[in-house]
Tab-separated table of C-alpha atoms in Angstrom:
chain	number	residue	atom	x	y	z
A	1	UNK	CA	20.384	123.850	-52.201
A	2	UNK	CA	22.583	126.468	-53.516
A	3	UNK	CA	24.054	128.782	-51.732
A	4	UNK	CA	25.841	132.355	-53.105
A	5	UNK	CA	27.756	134.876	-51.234
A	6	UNK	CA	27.878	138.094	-52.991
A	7	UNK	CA	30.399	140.595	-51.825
A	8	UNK	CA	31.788	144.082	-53.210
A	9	UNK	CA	29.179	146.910	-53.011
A	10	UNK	CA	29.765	149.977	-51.087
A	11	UNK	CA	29.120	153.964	-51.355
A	12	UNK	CA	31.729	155.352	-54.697
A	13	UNK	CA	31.668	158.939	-56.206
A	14	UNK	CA	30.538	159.326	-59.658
A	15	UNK	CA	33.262	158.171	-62.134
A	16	UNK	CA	34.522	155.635	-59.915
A	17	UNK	CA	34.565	151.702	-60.054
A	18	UNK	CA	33.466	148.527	-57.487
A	19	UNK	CA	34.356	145.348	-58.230
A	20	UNK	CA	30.861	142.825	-57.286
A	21	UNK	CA	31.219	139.009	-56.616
A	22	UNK	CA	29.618	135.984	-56.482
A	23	UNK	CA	30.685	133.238	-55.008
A	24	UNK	CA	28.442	129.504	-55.393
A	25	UNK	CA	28.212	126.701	-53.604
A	26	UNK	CA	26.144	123.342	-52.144
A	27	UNK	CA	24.369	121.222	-54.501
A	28	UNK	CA	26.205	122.917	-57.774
A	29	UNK	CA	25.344	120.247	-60.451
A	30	UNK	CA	26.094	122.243	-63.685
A	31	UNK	CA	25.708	125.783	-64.022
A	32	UNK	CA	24.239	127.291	-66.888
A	33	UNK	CA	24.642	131.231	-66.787
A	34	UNK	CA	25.523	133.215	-64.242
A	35	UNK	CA	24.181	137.159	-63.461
A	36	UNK	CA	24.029	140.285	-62.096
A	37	UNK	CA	20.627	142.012	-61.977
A	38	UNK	CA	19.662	145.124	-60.268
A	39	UNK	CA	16.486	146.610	-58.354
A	40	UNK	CA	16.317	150.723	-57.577
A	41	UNK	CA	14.064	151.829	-54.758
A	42	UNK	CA	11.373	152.635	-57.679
A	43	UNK	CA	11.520	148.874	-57.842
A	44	UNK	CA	11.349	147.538	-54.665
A	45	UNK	CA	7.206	147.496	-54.677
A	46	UNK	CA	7.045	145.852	-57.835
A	47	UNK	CA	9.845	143.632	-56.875
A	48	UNK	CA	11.271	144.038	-60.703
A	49	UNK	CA	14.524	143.569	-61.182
A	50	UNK	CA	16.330	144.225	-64.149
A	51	UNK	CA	19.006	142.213	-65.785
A	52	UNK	CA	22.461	144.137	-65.674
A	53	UNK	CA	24.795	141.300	-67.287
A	54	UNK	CA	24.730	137.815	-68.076
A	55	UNK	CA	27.265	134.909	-68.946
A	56	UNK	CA	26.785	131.283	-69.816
A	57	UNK	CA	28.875	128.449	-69.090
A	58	UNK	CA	30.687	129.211	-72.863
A	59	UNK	CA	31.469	132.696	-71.876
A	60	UNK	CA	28.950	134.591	-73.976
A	61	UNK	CA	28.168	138.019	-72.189
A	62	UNK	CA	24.836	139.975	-72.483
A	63	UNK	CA	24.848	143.344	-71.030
A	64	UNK	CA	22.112	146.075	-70.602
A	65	UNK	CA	22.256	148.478	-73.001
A	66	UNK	CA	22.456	151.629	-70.050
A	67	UNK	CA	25.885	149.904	-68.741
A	68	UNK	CA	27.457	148.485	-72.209
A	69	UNK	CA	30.924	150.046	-72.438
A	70	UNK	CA	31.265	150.120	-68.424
A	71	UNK	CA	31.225	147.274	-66.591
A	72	UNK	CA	31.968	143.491	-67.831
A	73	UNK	CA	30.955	140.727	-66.605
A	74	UNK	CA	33.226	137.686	-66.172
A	75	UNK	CA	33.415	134.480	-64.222
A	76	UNK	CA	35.973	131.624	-63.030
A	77	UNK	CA	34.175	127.996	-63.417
A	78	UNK	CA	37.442	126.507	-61.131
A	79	UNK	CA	35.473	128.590	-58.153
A	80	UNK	CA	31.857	128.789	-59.258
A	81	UNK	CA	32.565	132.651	-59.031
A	82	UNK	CA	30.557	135.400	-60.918
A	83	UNK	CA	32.429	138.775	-61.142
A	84	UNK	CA	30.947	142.376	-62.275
A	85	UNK	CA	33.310	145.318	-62.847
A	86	UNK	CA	31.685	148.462	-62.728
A	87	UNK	CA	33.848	151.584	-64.328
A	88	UNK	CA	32.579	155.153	-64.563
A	89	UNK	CA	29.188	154.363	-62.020
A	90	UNK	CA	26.657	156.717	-62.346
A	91	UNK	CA	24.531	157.615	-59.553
A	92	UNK	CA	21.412	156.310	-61.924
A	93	UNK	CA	23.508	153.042	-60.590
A	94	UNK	CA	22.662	153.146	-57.453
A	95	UNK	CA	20.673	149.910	-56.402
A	96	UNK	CA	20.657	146.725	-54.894
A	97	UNK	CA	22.545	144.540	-57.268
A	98	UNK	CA	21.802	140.432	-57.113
A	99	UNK	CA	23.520	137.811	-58.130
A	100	UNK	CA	22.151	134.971	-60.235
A	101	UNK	CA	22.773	131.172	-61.086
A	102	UNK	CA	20.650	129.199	-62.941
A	103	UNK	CA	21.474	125.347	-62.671
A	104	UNK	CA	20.309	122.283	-64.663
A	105	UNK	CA	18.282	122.075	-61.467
A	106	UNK	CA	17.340	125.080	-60.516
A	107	UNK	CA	17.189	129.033	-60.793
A	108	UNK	CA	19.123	130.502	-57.937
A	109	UNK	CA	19.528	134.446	-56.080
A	110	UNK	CA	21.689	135.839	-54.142
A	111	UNK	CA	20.771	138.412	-50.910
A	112	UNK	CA	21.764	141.350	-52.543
A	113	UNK	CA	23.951	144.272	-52.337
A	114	UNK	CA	23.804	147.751	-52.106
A	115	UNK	CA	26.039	150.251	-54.503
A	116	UNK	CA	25.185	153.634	-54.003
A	117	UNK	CA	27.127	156.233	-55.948
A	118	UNK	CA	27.072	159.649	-55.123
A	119	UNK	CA	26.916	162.888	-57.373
């Protein structure tokens, strides 16, 4: 099993920054890409979630095109750690952000944490 232990959310004003991340660990055989996706209360019936950022193990980023420009995504293979840096938030970026690691073994999630950021 893998287990990941996400840290870094919190309440922020509008125009401020949080720092999210993801830590991995247990039966780690080769990670693939790691993740952040997100899931607003709209969400929460449908259980959608929507992809936020993405790297793979060679460092190519994907980002949604609603947060290109303000947060990056980044990660340290040495500590299996996944790391989102959210500038200028929003309050449309309030939502319960989860991590993600996908494995040669397996597809992987963390609990979840809350940003909320006020108006």
């Amino acid at each position: 099993q893998v287990q990941l232990v996400e840290s870094g959310g919190g309440l922020v004003q509008a125009g401020g920054s949080l720092r999210l991340s993801c830590a991995a660990s247990g039966s780690i055989f080769s990670i693939n890409a790691m993740g952040w996706y997100r899931q607003n209360l709209r969400q929460v019936l449908g259980k959608q979630r929507d992809m936020v950022a993405t790297i793979t193990s060679g460092g190519t980023t994907n980002y949604a095109g609603s947060v290109k420009g303000r947060f990056t995504i980044s990660r340290d293979n040495a500590k299996n750690t996944v790391y989102l840096q959210m500038n200028s938030l929003k309050p449309e970026d309030t939502a319960v952000y989860y991590c993600y690691v996908r494995t040669t073994a397996s597809q992987n999630w963390g609990q979840g944490t809350q940003v909320t950021v006020s108006s």
